[in-house]
Tab-separated table of C-alpha atoms in Angstrom:
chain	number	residue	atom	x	y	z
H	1	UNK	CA	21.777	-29.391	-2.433
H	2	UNK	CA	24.045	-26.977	-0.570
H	3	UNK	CA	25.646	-26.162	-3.663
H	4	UNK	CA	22.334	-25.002	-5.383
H	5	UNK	CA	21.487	-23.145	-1.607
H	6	UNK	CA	24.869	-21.143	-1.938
H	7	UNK	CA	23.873	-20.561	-5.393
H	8	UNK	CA	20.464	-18.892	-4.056
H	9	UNK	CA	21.939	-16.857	-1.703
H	10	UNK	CA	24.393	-15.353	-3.478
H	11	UNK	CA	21.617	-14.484	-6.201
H	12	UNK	CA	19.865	-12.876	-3.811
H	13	UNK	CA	22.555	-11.317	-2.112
H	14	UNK	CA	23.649	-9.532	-5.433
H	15	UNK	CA	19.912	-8.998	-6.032
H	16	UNK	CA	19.273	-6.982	-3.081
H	17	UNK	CA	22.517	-4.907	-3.017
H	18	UNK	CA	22.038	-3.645	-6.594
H	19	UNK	CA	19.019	-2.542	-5.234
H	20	UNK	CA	20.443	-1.126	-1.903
H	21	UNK	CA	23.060	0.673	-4.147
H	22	UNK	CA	20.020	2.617	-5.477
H	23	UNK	CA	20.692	1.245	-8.733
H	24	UNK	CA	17.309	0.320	-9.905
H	25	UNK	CA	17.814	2.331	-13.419
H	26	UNK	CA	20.488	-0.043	-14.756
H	27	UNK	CA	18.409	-3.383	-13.252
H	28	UNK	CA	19.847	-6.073	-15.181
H	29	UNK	CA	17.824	-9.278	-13.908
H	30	UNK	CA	13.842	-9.924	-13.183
H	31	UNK	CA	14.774	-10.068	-9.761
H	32	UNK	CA	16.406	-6.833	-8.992
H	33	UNK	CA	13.458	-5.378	-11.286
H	34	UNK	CA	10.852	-7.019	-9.510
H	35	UNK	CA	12.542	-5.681	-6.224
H	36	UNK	CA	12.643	-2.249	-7.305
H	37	UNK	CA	8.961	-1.715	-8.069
H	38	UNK	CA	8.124	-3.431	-5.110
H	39	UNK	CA	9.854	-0.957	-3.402
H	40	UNK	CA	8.802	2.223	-5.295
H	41	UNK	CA	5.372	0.928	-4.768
H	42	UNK	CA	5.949	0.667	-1.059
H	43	UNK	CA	7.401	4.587	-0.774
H	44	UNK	CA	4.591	5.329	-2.569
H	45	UNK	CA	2.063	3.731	-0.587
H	46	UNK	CA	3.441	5.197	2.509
H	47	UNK	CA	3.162	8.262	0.912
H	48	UNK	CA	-0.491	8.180	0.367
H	49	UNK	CA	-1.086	6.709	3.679
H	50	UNK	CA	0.757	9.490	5.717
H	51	UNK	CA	-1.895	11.682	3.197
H	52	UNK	CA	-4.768	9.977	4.221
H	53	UNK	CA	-3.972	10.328	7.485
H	54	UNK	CA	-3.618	13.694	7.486
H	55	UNK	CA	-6.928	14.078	6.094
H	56	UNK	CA	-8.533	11.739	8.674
H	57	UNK	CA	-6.956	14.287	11.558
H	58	UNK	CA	-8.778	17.113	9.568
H	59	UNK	CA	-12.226	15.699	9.663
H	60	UNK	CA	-12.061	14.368	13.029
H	61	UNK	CA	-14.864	16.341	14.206
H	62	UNK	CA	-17.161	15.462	11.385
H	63	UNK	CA	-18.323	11.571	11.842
H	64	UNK	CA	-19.954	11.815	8.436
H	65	UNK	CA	-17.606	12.641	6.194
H	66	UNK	CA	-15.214	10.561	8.074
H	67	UNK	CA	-17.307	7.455	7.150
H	68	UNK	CA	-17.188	9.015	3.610
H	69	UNK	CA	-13.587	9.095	3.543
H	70	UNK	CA	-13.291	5.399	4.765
H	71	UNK	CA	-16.275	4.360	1.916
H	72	UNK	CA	-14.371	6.132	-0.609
H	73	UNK	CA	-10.603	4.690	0.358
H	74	UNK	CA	-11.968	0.929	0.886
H	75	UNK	CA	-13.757	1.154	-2.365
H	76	UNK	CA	-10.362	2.672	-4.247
H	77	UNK	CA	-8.140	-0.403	-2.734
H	78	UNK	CA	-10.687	-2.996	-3.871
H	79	UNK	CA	-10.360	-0.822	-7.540
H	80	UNK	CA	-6.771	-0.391	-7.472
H	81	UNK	CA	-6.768	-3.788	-6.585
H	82	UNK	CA	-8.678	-5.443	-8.821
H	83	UNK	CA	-6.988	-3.492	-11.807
H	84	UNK	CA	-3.921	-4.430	-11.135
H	85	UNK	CA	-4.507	-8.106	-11.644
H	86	UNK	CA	-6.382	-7.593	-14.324
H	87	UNK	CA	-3.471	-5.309	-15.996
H	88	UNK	CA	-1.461	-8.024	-15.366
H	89	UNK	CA	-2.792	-10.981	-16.036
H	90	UNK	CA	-1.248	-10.906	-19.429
H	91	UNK	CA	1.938	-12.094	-17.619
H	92	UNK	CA	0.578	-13.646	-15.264
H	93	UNK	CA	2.610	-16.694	-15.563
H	94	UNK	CA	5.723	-14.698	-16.226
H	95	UNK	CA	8.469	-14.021	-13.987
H	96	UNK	CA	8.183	-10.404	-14.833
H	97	UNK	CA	3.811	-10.357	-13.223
H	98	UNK	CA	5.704	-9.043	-9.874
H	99	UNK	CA	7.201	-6.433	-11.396
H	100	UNK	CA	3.875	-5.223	-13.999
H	101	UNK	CA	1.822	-5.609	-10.768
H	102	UNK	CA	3.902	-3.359	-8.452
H	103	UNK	CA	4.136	-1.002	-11.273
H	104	UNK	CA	0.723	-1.006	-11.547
H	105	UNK	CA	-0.149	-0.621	-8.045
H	106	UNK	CA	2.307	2.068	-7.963
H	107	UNK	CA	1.156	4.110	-10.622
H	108	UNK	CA	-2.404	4.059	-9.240
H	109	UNK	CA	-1.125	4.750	-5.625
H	110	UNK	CA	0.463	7.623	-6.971
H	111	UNK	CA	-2.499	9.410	-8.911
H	112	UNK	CA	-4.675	8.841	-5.335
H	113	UNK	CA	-2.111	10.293	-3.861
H	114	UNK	CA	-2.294	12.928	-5.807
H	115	UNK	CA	-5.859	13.478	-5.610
H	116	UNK	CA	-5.579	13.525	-2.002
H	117	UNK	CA	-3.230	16.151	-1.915
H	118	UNK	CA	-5.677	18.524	-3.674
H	119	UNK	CA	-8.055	17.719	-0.712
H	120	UNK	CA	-5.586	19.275	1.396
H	121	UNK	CA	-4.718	22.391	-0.447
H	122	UNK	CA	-8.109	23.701	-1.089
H	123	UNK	CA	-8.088	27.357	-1.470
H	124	UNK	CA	-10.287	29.418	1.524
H	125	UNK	CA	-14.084	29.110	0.704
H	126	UNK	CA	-13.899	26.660	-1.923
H	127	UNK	CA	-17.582	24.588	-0.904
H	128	UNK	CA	-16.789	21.972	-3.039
H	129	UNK	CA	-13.275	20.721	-1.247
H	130	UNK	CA	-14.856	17.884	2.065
H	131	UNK	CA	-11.761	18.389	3.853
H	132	UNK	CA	-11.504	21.597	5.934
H	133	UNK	CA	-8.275	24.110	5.731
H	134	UNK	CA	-5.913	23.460	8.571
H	135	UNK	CA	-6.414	25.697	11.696
């Protein structure tokens, strides 16, 4: 039993310092993989969410499209969500579901993200853009 702990460890060790070596390109083993998609999905998450917040700043004063903005985002994580599992239920009993799923939910974090960024560079007197320019 401690053998096949020390075994475990040392796995994982290895695991998470080819990852910490930023070597996620030449991942040779599920578990590094599966690591480094969790992790580019996490950047990227906290890249839309420092977006989204910037937004929410902009349209403090406006209660309405505030609400909106909180519909709209709630409605995109149940989507985002929901697609992901279905995208990868095809491995679902795979070792490799972690990684599909985070690479998944990172590719769909990433094209919000990028739709939220437009919201935020809308060109002076464009009436279609919600979010107002910043003052």
């Amino acid at each position: 039993m401690t053998r096949l702990f020390l075994i475990a460890s040392l796995a994982m060790f290895a695991t998470t310092a080819a990852y910490a070596a930023g070597d996620c390109a030449n991942a040779q083993d599920q578990t590094t993989m599966d690591a480094c998609a969790s992790e580019a999905f996490k950047k990227s998450d906290k890249q839309l969410n420092e977006l989204y917040k910037q937004i929410s700043t902009r349209l403090k004063d406006d209660a309405d499209k505030s609400k909106l903005l909180v519909t709209a985002q709630r409605a995109w994580v149940t989507f985002r969500d929901a697609e992901c599992a279905f995208s990868a239920s095809g491995v679902a009993e795979s070792s490799a579901y972690p990684m599909i799923h985070s690479m998944c939910l990172d590719g769909l974090t990433q094209t919000r993200t990028k739709d939220l960024q437009t919201y935020l560079a809308c060109e002076e007197g464009d009436l279609s853009c919600p979010v107002p320019s910043a003052r």
